Short mmCIF file of C-alpha atoms in Angstrom, two decimals:
data_model
loop_
_atom_site.label_atom_id
_atom_site.label_comp_id
_atom_site.label_asym_id
_atom_site.label_seq_id
_atom_site.Cartn_x
_atom_site.Cartn_y
_atom_site.Cartn_z
CA MET A 1 15.30 -46.65 13.63
CA ASP A 2 16.99 -43.98 15.68
CA GLN A 3 15.04 -42.36 18.50
CA ILE A 4 12.85 -39.42 17.46
CA PRO A 5 12.19 -36.84 20.20
CA ASP A 6 8.73 -35.41 20.80
CA ILE A 7 8.00 -32.14 18.96
CA THR A 8 6.48 -28.88 20.18
CA VAL A 9 5.48 -26.07 17.80
CA HIS A 10 3.06 -23.16 17.66
CA ALA A 11 0.04 -23.05 15.39
CA GLY A 12 1.18 -21.88 11.99
CA ASP A 13 4.59 -23.51 12.31
CA LYS A 14 5.78 -26.36 10.13
CA VAL A 15 6.20 -29.89 11.56
CA SER A 16 8.94 -31.77 9.76
CA PHE A 17 10.30 -35.29 10.25
CA SER A 18 13.76 -36.37 9.07
CA PRO A 19 14.09 -39.86 10.60
CA THR A 20 17.24 -41.93 10.30
CA ALA A 21 17.75 -45.67 10.42
CA SER A 22 20.29 -48.33 9.38
CA ASP A 23 19.98 -51.83 7.94
CA GLU A 24 22.53 -54.53 8.72
CA ASP A 25 22.21 -55.98 5.22
CA GLY A 26 22.54 -52.62 3.55
CA ASN A 27 19.03 -52.77 2.06
CA SER A 28 17.35 -49.55 1.01
CA LEU A 29 14.89 -48.18 3.54
CA SER A 30 11.60 -46.37 3.12
CA PHE A 31 9.73 -44.28 5.70
CA SER A 32 6.00 -43.83 6.05
CA TYR A 33 3.71 -41.89 8.40
CA SER A 34 0.31 -42.56 9.87
CA GLY A 35 -1.96 -41.10 12.51
CA TRP A 36 -2.17 -37.31 12.59
CA MET A 37 0.28 -36.92 9.68
CA THR A 38 0.57 -38.98 6.52
CA ASP A 39 3.65 -37.25 5.13
CA SER A 40 6.96 -36.06 6.55
CA VAL A 41 5.98 -32.36 6.46
CA TYR A 42 2.84 -30.58 7.61
CA THR A 43 2.11 -26.90 8.22
CA THR A 44 -0.14 -26.59 11.24
CA ASN A 45 -3.42 -24.80 10.84
CA ILE A 46 -4.10 -21.26 12.04
CA ASN A 47 -7.81 -20.74 12.52
CA ASP A 48 -8.85 -17.43 14.06
CA VAL A 49 -11.93 -19.01 15.59
CA ASP A 50 -11.07 -22.59 16.51
CA ASN A 51 -7.30 -23.01 16.22
CA ASP A 52 -8.10 -26.69 15.56
CA ASP A 53 -4.50 -27.92 15.54
CA ALA A 54 -3.66 -26.43 18.95
CA THR A 55 -3.62 -29.62 20.99
CA GLU A 56 -1.60 -32.88 21.38
CA HIS A 57 -1.30 -35.20 18.39
CA PHE A 58 0.41 -38.54 17.74
CA VAL A 59 2.25 -39.59 14.61
CA THR A 60 3.49 -43.10 13.91
CA VAL A 61 6.75 -43.13 11.95
CA SER A 62 7.50 -46.44 10.24
CA VAL A 63 10.62 -47.68 8.45
CA SER A 64 10.82 -50.79 6.27
CA ASP A 65 13.41 -52.60 4.16
CA GLY A 66 10.63 -54.44 2.32
CA GLN A 67 10.55 -57.34 4.74
CA LEU A 68 10.94 -56.03 8.29
CA THR A 69 9.30 -52.94 9.80
CA ASP A 70 10.09 -50.77 12.80
CA ASP A 71 7.60 -48.25 14.25
CA GLN A 72 7.87 -45.35 16.63
CA GLU A 73 5.08 -43.12 18.00
CA VAL A 74 5.94 -39.45 18.35
CA LYS A 75 3.91 -36.90 20.28
CA VAL A 76 3.46 -33.55 18.52
CA THR A 77 2.22 -30.71 20.71
CA VAL A 78 0.80 -27.71 18.88
CA CYS A 79 0.51 -24.66 21.12
CA ALA A 80 -1.83 -21.80 20.29
CA ALA A 81 -0.28 -19.24 17.96
CA TYR A 82 1.33 -16.24 19.58
CA SER A 83 -0.72 -14.10 17.21
CA PRO A 84 -2.56 -15.55 14.22
CA LEU A 85 -1.46 -14.36 10.80
CA ARG A 86 -4.24 -12.19 9.39
CA CYS A 87 -4.91 -9.42 6.89
CA ILE A 88 -7.10 -6.76 8.47
CA ASN A 89 -8.01 -4.56 5.50
CA ILE A 90 -8.53 -6.85 2.50
CA LYS A 91 -11.56 -9.13 2.68
CA PRO A 92 -14.89 -9.59 0.89
CA ALA A 93 -17.51 -6.87 1.44
CA GLY A 94 -19.61 -7.68 4.48
CA VAL A 95 -17.00 -9.83 6.21
CA ASP A 96 -16.09 -8.54 9.70
CA GLY A 97 -18.18 -5.44 9.03
CA ILE A 98 -16.21 -4.06 6.07
CA THR A 99 -18.66 -2.12 3.88
CA ALA A 100 -18.93 -1.95 0.10
CA SER A 101 -17.98 1.76 0.29
CA ASN A 102 -14.45 0.90 1.45
CA ARG A 103 -11.73 2.19 -0.84
CA ILE A 104 -10.48 -1.29 -1.79
CA PHE A 105 -13.65 -2.12 -3.74
CA ARG A 106 -13.80 0.77 -6.22
CA ALA A 107 -11.61 2.27 -8.98
CA TYR A 108 -12.07 4.99 -11.59
CA PRO A 109 -11.27 4.24 -15.25
CA GLU A 110 -7.82 5.40 -16.43
CA ILE A 111 -6.76 6.46 -12.91
CA GLU A 112 -4.25 4.48 -10.86
CA TYR A 113 -5.78 2.20 -8.24
CA SER A 114 -3.54 1.76 -5.20
CA ILE A 115 -3.96 -0.03 -1.89
CA ARG A 116 -1.63 -1.83 0.51
CA ALA A 117 -2.30 -4.98 2.51
CA ALA A 118 -2.16 -4.50 6.29
CA VAL A 119 -0.97 -7.68 8.00
CA LEU A 120 -0.77 -8.64 11.66
CA GLY A 121 0.57 -11.69 13.43
CA GLY A 122 2.65 -14.59 12.20
CA THR A 123 6.36 -13.99 11.88
CA TYR A 124 7.52 -10.89 9.98
CA PRO A 125 8.71 -10.31 7.25
CA TYR A 126 6.03 -11.45 4.83
CA GLN A 127 5.93 -12.38 1.16
CA PHE A 128 2.96 -11.43 -1.02
CA THR A 129 2.03 -13.44 -4.11
CA TRP A 130 -0.98 -13.81 -6.37
CA GLU A 131 -3.21 -16.77 -5.59
CA ALA A 132 -6.16 -16.51 -8.01
CA ASN A 133 -8.03 -14.22 -10.40
CA LYS A 134 -5.27 -11.63 -10.83
CA PRO A 135 -6.42 -8.77 -13.09
CA SER A 136 -3.89 -8.21 -15.88
CA TRP A 137 -3.68 -4.50 -15.04
CA LEU A 138 -2.66 -4.96 -11.40
CA SER A 139 0.82 -5.54 -9.98
CA MET A 140 1.94 -6.21 -6.43
CA ASN A 141 5.15 -5.58 -4.51
CA GLU A 142 6.07 -8.99 -3.11
CA ASN A 143 7.77 -7.47 -0.04
CA THR A 144 5.34 -4.71 1.00
CA GLY A 145 1.97 -5.90 -0.26
CA LYS A 146 1.34 -2.69 -2.21
CA ILE A 147 -1.13 -3.39 -5.01
CA SER A 148 -1.51 -0.89 -7.84
CA GLY A 149 -2.30 -0.45 -11.49
CA LEU A 150 -4.00 1.78 -14.04
CA ALA A 151 -7.66 0.84 -14.02
CA PRO A 152 -9.03 0.03 -17.49
CA THR A 153 -12.55 0.59 -18.82
CA PRO A 154 -15.55 -0.02 -16.52
CA GLY A 155 -16.06 -3.57 -15.38
CA THR A 156 -16.01 -5.83 -12.32
CA TYR A 157 -13.19 -8.11 -11.18
CA ASN A 158 -14.41 -10.68 -8.67
CA ASP A 159 -12.67 -12.89 -6.13
CA ILE A 160 -9.18 -11.45 -6.57
CA THR A 161 -7.01 -13.45 -4.19
CA ILE A 162 -3.53 -12.93 -2.80
CA ARG A 163 -1.42 -15.21 -0.62
CA ILE A 164 0.49 -13.84 2.38
CA THR A 165 3.33 -16.05 3.64
CA ASP A 166 5.33 -15.31 6.76
CA SER A 167 8.98 -16.15 7.41
CA LYS A 168 8.03 -19.53 8.91
CA GLU A 169 6.14 -20.41 5.73
CA SER A 170 2.71 -20.15 7.35
CA PHE A 171 0.27 -18.53 4.97
CA ILE A 172 -3.22 -17.10 4.61
CA THR A 173 -5.16 -15.78 1.65
CA ALA A 174 -7.04 -12.50 1.31
CA GLN A 175 -9.83 -11.99 -1.22
CA TRP A 176 -11.80 -9.02 -2.52
CA SER A 177 -13.45 -7.62 -5.66
CA ILE A 178 -13.01 -4.34 -7.56
CA GLU A 179 -15.64 -2.45 -9.52
CA ILE A 180 -14.29 0.01 -12.09
CA THR A 181 -16.91 2.72 -12.52
CA THR A 182 -17.43 6.44 -13.00
CA GLU A 183 -20.28 6.40 -10.49
CA ASN A 184 -19.95 7.83 -6.96
CA PHE A 185 -16.76 9.83 -7.51
CA ILE A 186 -16.19 13.57 -6.94
CA PHE A 187 -13.27 15.57 -8.33
CA VAL A 188 -12.08 18.81 -6.72
CA ASP A 189 -9.52 21.14 -8.33
CA ALA A 190 -8.51 24.26 -6.39
CA VAL A 191 -6.85 25.75 -9.49
CA MET A 192 -9.06 24.85 -12.45
CA GLY A 193 -12.32 23.86 -10.75
CA SER A 194 -15.60 25.77 -10.44
CA THR A 195 -17.89 26.45 -7.50
CA SER A 196 -20.78 24.00 -7.38
CA VAL A 197 -24.11 24.76 -8.98
CA ARG A 198 -25.85 24.63 -5.59
CA ASN A 199 -23.41 27.30 -4.36
CA GLY A 200 -23.99 29.58 -7.33
CA GLY A 201 -21.35 28.30 -9.78
CA THR A 202 -21.16 25.86 -12.67
CA GLY A 203 -19.11 22.98 -11.21
CA THR A 204 -20.65 19.52 -11.19
CA GLY A 205 -17.83 17.60 -9.50
CA THR A 206 -17.04 15.37 -12.48
CA ILE A 207 -13.54 14.72 -13.76
CA ASP A 208 -14.16 17.15 -16.66
CA ASN A 209 -15.99 19.79 -14.57
CA PRO A 210 -14.55 19.53 -11.06
CA PHE A 211 -15.58 21.40 -7.94
CA LYS A 212 -13.26 24.08 -6.59
CA ASN A 213 -13.63 23.89 -2.80
CA VAL A 214 -14.45 21.62 0.10
CA ARG A 215 -17.72 23.50 0.60
CA ASP A 216 -18.92 22.33 -2.80
CA TRP A 217 -19.37 18.76 -1.58
CA TYR A 218 -19.65 19.47 2.14
CA GLY A 219 -22.02 22.37 2.70
CA THR A 220 -21.89 25.96 3.91
CA THR A 221 -24.50 25.96 6.68
CA SER A 222 -25.46 23.74 9.59
CA ASP A 223 -28.50 22.55 7.63
CA ASP A 224 -26.27 21.59 4.71
CA VAL A 225 -24.08 19.47 6.94
CA LEU A 226 -27.02 17.68 8.52
CA ASN A 227 -29.33 17.28 5.56
CA PHE A 228 -27.25 17.28 2.36
CA THR A 229 -26.54 13.60 1.66
CA ASP A 230 -26.13 13.62 -2.13
CA TYR A 231 -22.50 12.49 -1.82
CA GLN A 232 -22.90 9.80 0.80
CA ASP A 233 -20.44 6.94 0.12
CA TYR A 234 -18.65 8.91 -2.64
CA PHE A 235 -14.89 8.94 -3.17
CA VAL A 236 -13.28 12.40 -3.47
CA TYR A 237 -10.19 13.01 -5.62
CA TYR A 238 -8.22 16.25 -5.00
CA ARG A 239 -6.04 17.76 -7.72
CA THR A 240 -2.91 19.84 -7.02
CA GLY A 241 -3.69 23.05 -5.14
CA THR A 242 -4.30 24.46 -1.66
CA TYR A 243 -7.58 23.68 0.09
CA TYR A 244 -9.17 25.17 3.18
CA LEU A 245 -11.84 24.11 5.64
CA ASP A 246 -14.24 26.51 3.93
CA GLY A 247 -17.41 24.58 4.55
CA TYR A 248 -19.57 25.05 7.64
CA LEU A 249 -17.36 25.16 10.73
CA ASP A 250 -18.62 24.16 14.16
CA VAL A 251 -16.20 25.17 16.92
CA ASP A 252 -13.22 25.35 14.52
CA GLN A 253 -13.79 21.88 13.13
CA ILE A 254 -15.33 20.34 10.05
CA LEU A 255 -17.02 16.94 10.12
CA SER A 256 -15.63 14.84 7.31
CA SER A 257 -18.34 12.23 7.63
CA ASP A 258 -21.34 11.51 9.79
CA ASN A 259 -22.41 8.66 7.51
CA SER A 260 -23.81 11.28 5.14
CA LYS A 261 -20.53 12.58 3.71
CA PRO A 262 -17.85 10.99 1.53
CA PRO A 263 -15.77 8.47 3.52
CA VAL A 264 -12.81 8.26 1.08
CA HIS A 265 -10.45 11.17 0.30
CA LEU A 266 -7.61 10.64 -2.19
CA ALA A 267 -4.87 12.66 -3.84
CA TYR A 268 -5.13 12.45 -7.60
CA PRO A 269 -2.22 10.15 -8.58
CA GLY A 270 1.03 12.04 -9.15
CA GLU A 271 -0.33 15.32 -7.75
CA SER A 272 0.13 17.12 -4.41
CA PRO A 273 -3.01 18.59 -2.86
CA LYS A 274 -2.47 20.50 0.40
CA PHE A 275 -4.85 21.41 3.20
CA ASP A 276 -4.07 24.65 5.05
CA MET A 277 -6.00 23.96 8.22
CA GLU A 278 -5.86 27.62 9.37
CA ASN A 279 -5.81 26.45 13.00
CA GLY A 280 -8.87 24.27 12.42
CA LYS A 281 -9.25 20.50 12.61
CA ILE A 282 -11.17 17.68 10.97
CA TRP A 283 -13.52 15.45 12.89
CA ALA A 284 -13.49 12.13 11.02
CA SER A 285 -15.99 9.29 11.35
CA PRO A 286 -15.14 6.98 9.58
CA ILE A 287 -12.59 7.81 6.91
CA TYR A 288 -9.96 6.60 4.44
CA ILE A 289 -7.34 9.23 3.51
CA ASP A 290 -4.51 8.65 1.04
CA GLY A 291 -1.88 11.07 -0.28
CA LEU A 292 -2.95 14.38 1.27
CA GLU A 293 -0.82 17.01 3.03
CA PHE A 294 -2.10 18.85 6.13
CA TYR A 295 -0.40 21.79 7.85
CA ASN A 296 -0.99 24.84 10.06
CA MET A 297 -2.91 23.00 12.80
CA LEU A 298 -3.75 24.08 16.34
CA GLY A 299 -4.18 21.40 18.98
CA TYR A 300 -5.30 18.65 16.62
CA GLY A 301 -5.16 17.78 12.94
CA ILE A 302 -7.65 14.95 12.64
CA LYS A 303 -9.70 14.12 15.70
CA THR A 304 -11.92 11.09 15.89
CA SER A 305 -13.23 8.51 18.29
CA ALA A 306 -12.66 4.76 18.59
CA GLY A 307 -15.88 2.74 18.42
CA ASN A 308 -15.84 2.37 14.60
CA ASP A 309 -13.82 0.08 12.34
CA TYR A 310 -11.74 0.37 9.15
CA TYR A 311 -10.04 3.75 9.29
CA THR A 312 -7.00 4.12 7.03
CA PHE A 313 -4.39 6.91 6.97
CA ARG A 314 -1.92 6.30 4.16
CA ASN A 315 0.75 8.39 2.40
CA LEU A 316 -0.05 11.45 4.50
CA TYR A 317 2.26 14.37 5.22
CA MET A 318 1.17 16.20 8.37
CA HIS A 319 3.34 19.01 9.74
CA ASP A 320 3.36 22.13 11.90
CA LEU A 321 1.06 21.38 14.81
CA ASP A 322 0.96 24.04 17.54
CA PRO A 323 -0.49 23.33 20.99
CA THR A 324 -3.40 24.81 22.87
CA SER A 325 -2.16 25.65 26.35
CA GLY A 326 -2.89 23.20 29.15
CA ILE A 327 -4.81 20.58 27.13
CA ASN A 328 -3.51 17.01 27.08
CA GLY A 329 -4.00 14.56 24.25
CA GLN A 330 -3.34 16.97 21.39
CA SER A 331 -1.87 15.27 18.34
CA PHE A 332 -1.76 15.14 14.55
CA ILE A 333 -4.26 12.27 14.68
CA ASN A 334 -6.16 11.70 17.91
CA VAL A 335 -8.36 8.65 18.45
CA GLY A 336 -10.44 9.53 21.49
CA ALA A 337 -11.68 7.07 24.09
CA ASP A 338 -14.95 5.27 23.46
CA SER A 339 -17.06 2.71 25.28
CA THR A 340 -16.63 0.38 22.29
CA GLN A 341 -13.31 -0.92 20.96
CA GLY A 342 -12.46 0.03 17.37
CA ASN A 343 -10.83 -2.52 15.08
CA TYR A 344 -8.80 -2.61 11.87
CA TRP A 345 -7.27 0.89 11.90
CA VAL A 346 -4.22 1.35 9.67
CA TRP A 347 -1.46 3.97 9.46
CA GLN A 348 1.04 3.34 6.64
CA ASP A 349 3.73 5.19 4.69
CA SER A 350 3.07 8.60 6.27
CA ARG A 351 5.24 11.40 7.62
CA PHE A 352 4.58 13.47 10.76
CA ASP A 353 6.87 16.48 11.22
CA SER A 354 7.22 19.39 13.65
CA SER A 355 4.97 19.16 16.67
CA SER A 356 5.16 20.15 20.30
CA GLN A 357 2.39 17.63 20.98
CA ASN A 358 1.88 13.96 20.06
CA GLY A 359 2.00 12.33 16.65
CA ILE A 360 -0.59 9.56 16.78
CA GLU A 361 -2.52 9.10 20.04
CA ILE A 362 -4.90 6.19 20.28
CA ASN A 363 -7.42 4.90 22.81
CA ASN A 364 -9.71 1.86 22.76
CA LEU A 365 -8.34 0.26 19.59
CA ASP A 366 -7.79 -3.42 18.85
CA ASN A 367 -6.19 -5.27 15.92
CA SER A 368 -4.57 -2.22 14.33
CA LEU A 369 -1.29 -1.36 12.58
CA ILE A 370 1.21 1.53 12.45
CA GLU A 371 3.77 0.71 9.76
CA ASP A 372 6.49 2.43 7.72
CA CYS A 373 5.82 5.93 9.04
CA VAL A 374 8.36 8.67 9.80
CA PHE A 375 8.13 10.85 12.91
CA THR A 376 10.51 13.80 13.31
CA ASN A 377 10.90 17.07 15.23
CA PHE A 378 8.67 16.27 18.20
CA LEU A 379 9.91 18.90 20.64
CA THR A 380 8.38 19.93 23.96
CA ASN A 381 7.02 23.48 24.13
CA ASN A 382 9.24 24.74 26.94
CA SER A 383 7.55 28.15 27.00
CA ASP A 384 4.34 26.50 28.24
CA THR A 385 4.68 25.51 31.89
CA THR A 386 1.75 23.09 31.51
CA ALA A 387 3.30 21.26 28.56
CA ILE A 388 3.95 17.54 28.81
CA PRO A 389 6.61 15.60 26.87
CA THR A 390 5.70 14.77 23.30
CA HIS A 391 5.35 11.21 22.04
CA PRO A 392 5.35 10.38 18.33
CA ILE A 393 3.30 7.23 19.04
CA PHE A 394 1.17 7.25 22.20
CA LEU A 395 -0.88 4.18 23.17
CA ASN A 396 -3.09 5.54 25.89
CA VAL A 397 -6.10 3.61 27.25
CA GLU A 398 -7.28 0.09 26.35
CA CYS A 399 -5.02 -0.47 23.34
CA ARG A 400 -4.92 -4.16 22.46
CA ASN A 401 -3.15 -6.13 19.75
CA ILE A 402 -1.53 -3.08 18.21
CA THR A 403 1.37 -3.80 15.83
CA ILE A 404 3.96 -1.02 15.48
CA ARG A 405 6.46 -2.01 12.82
CA HIS A 406 9.30 -0.57 10.75
CA ASN A 407 8.83 3.11 11.58
CA ILE A 408 11.54 5.79 11.82
CA ILE A 409 11.56 8.14 14.82
CA TYR A 410 14.17 10.86 15.33
CA GLU A 411 14.68 14.35 16.82
CA ASN A 412 12.23 13.63 19.61
CA GLU A 413 12.32 14.88 23.22
CA GLY A 414 9.70 12.54 24.65
CA LYS A 415 9.31 8.79 24.43
CA GLY A 416 9.38 7.53 20.87
CA ILE A 417 6.68 4.96 21.60
CA PHE A 418 4.81 5.44 24.87
CA ALA A 419 2.50 2.62 26.02
CA TYR A 420 0.60 4.16 28.91
CA LEU A 421 -2.46 2.26 30.20
CA SER A 422 -3.65 -1.20 29.13
CA ALA A 423 -1.46 -1.58 26.06
CA GLN A 424 -2.15 -5.31 25.84
CA ASN A 425 -0.60 -7.86 23.51
CA SER A 426 1.01 -5.15 21.41
CA ASP A 427 3.75 -6.12 18.99
CA ILE A 428 6.35 -3.38 18.81
CA LYS A 429 9.10 -4.06 16.26
CA ASP A 430 10.46 -0.71 15.21
CA ARG A 431 13.45 0.63 13.39
CA LYS A 432 14.64 3.87 15.02
CA SER A 433 17.38 6.22 13.97
CA VAL A 434 18.62 9.21 15.92
CA VAL A 435 20.07 12.29 14.22
#
């Protein structure tokens, strides 16, 4: 048998033997394997907790012509994975702190359900396939991990499982359940809706009798904001129309959630709701936003703090952000510093346009993803002598394990991606085009 060199791989890689040998009598030869491997191919294990395969192993490769045998021991060294392959936003309720009120777990009958897997680690690109319990009404894009379909009548679909395979053929699975229900949903229609009953109108917030304004589910006074919890954990669908921050404002901002307000805000499929911020901003904690347009902002669009997990900003269009003189850190979405690291934040498929401040600024985040977003027209405000260069993506303080992938950045006067302090273990693989 010809000499086989020792092998070194990283966890998640495939170990493959292709031994060669010759027989003087021309007899057919067969190979066998013992020790750590019992076959010629093995995909090493990625375990987020133990990484069990990350050590030295020994495999005995044997060749036989039926009468004589030759053996050779080969050392296989498995190094720890550069970054374990993992899905950060699809998992069973309760795992890693994901709550049952997360968007992935609930759908409304006869309305399109749409989510997208957010994947870190491994070796990009990925392939997405169904593993088990696929609902007949769901489809999935095998290249992007977008999962969508028209939800049928009420019911529950348990243990839906997808497989995510990276370009080195390492794979993981992600599992979750979906309840299709009419419970805990609000509908708001700026054109055809009615003011809520509690605000003097006839709207009830159902799909057939929608609210008209933000104030109908939010509240119009400080007491409303603090004490009105009827819509805690609800999902809000917005129909086409223009919306305003017309609920109770505290220092030009509206709190989207303080664990008493709806955490999920969605555009009705196929429609284009817009928020005219009127120089206000949203303070979000925590939140899932999909499909909304925001414009006419001053200083900030959405301002929040790290310290919480599972924020998602998907399919947004945010544009026209003007600065407040002399204040750093202004941005379309600002994640302020916190004593606790936040995890599992996702930005996908969004567009940020026309700002003389930053696009996304983050502090104190870990295990998060910015993917397939477009950033354009980030131009320094030269009339303000205190202005600093603008950065479409700004990793500020204590940013760890942040993946920035497949975004487009153009017409920008600052740094496209600026990693300032403690941007640790970040994976930046971006597509940039300059116009």
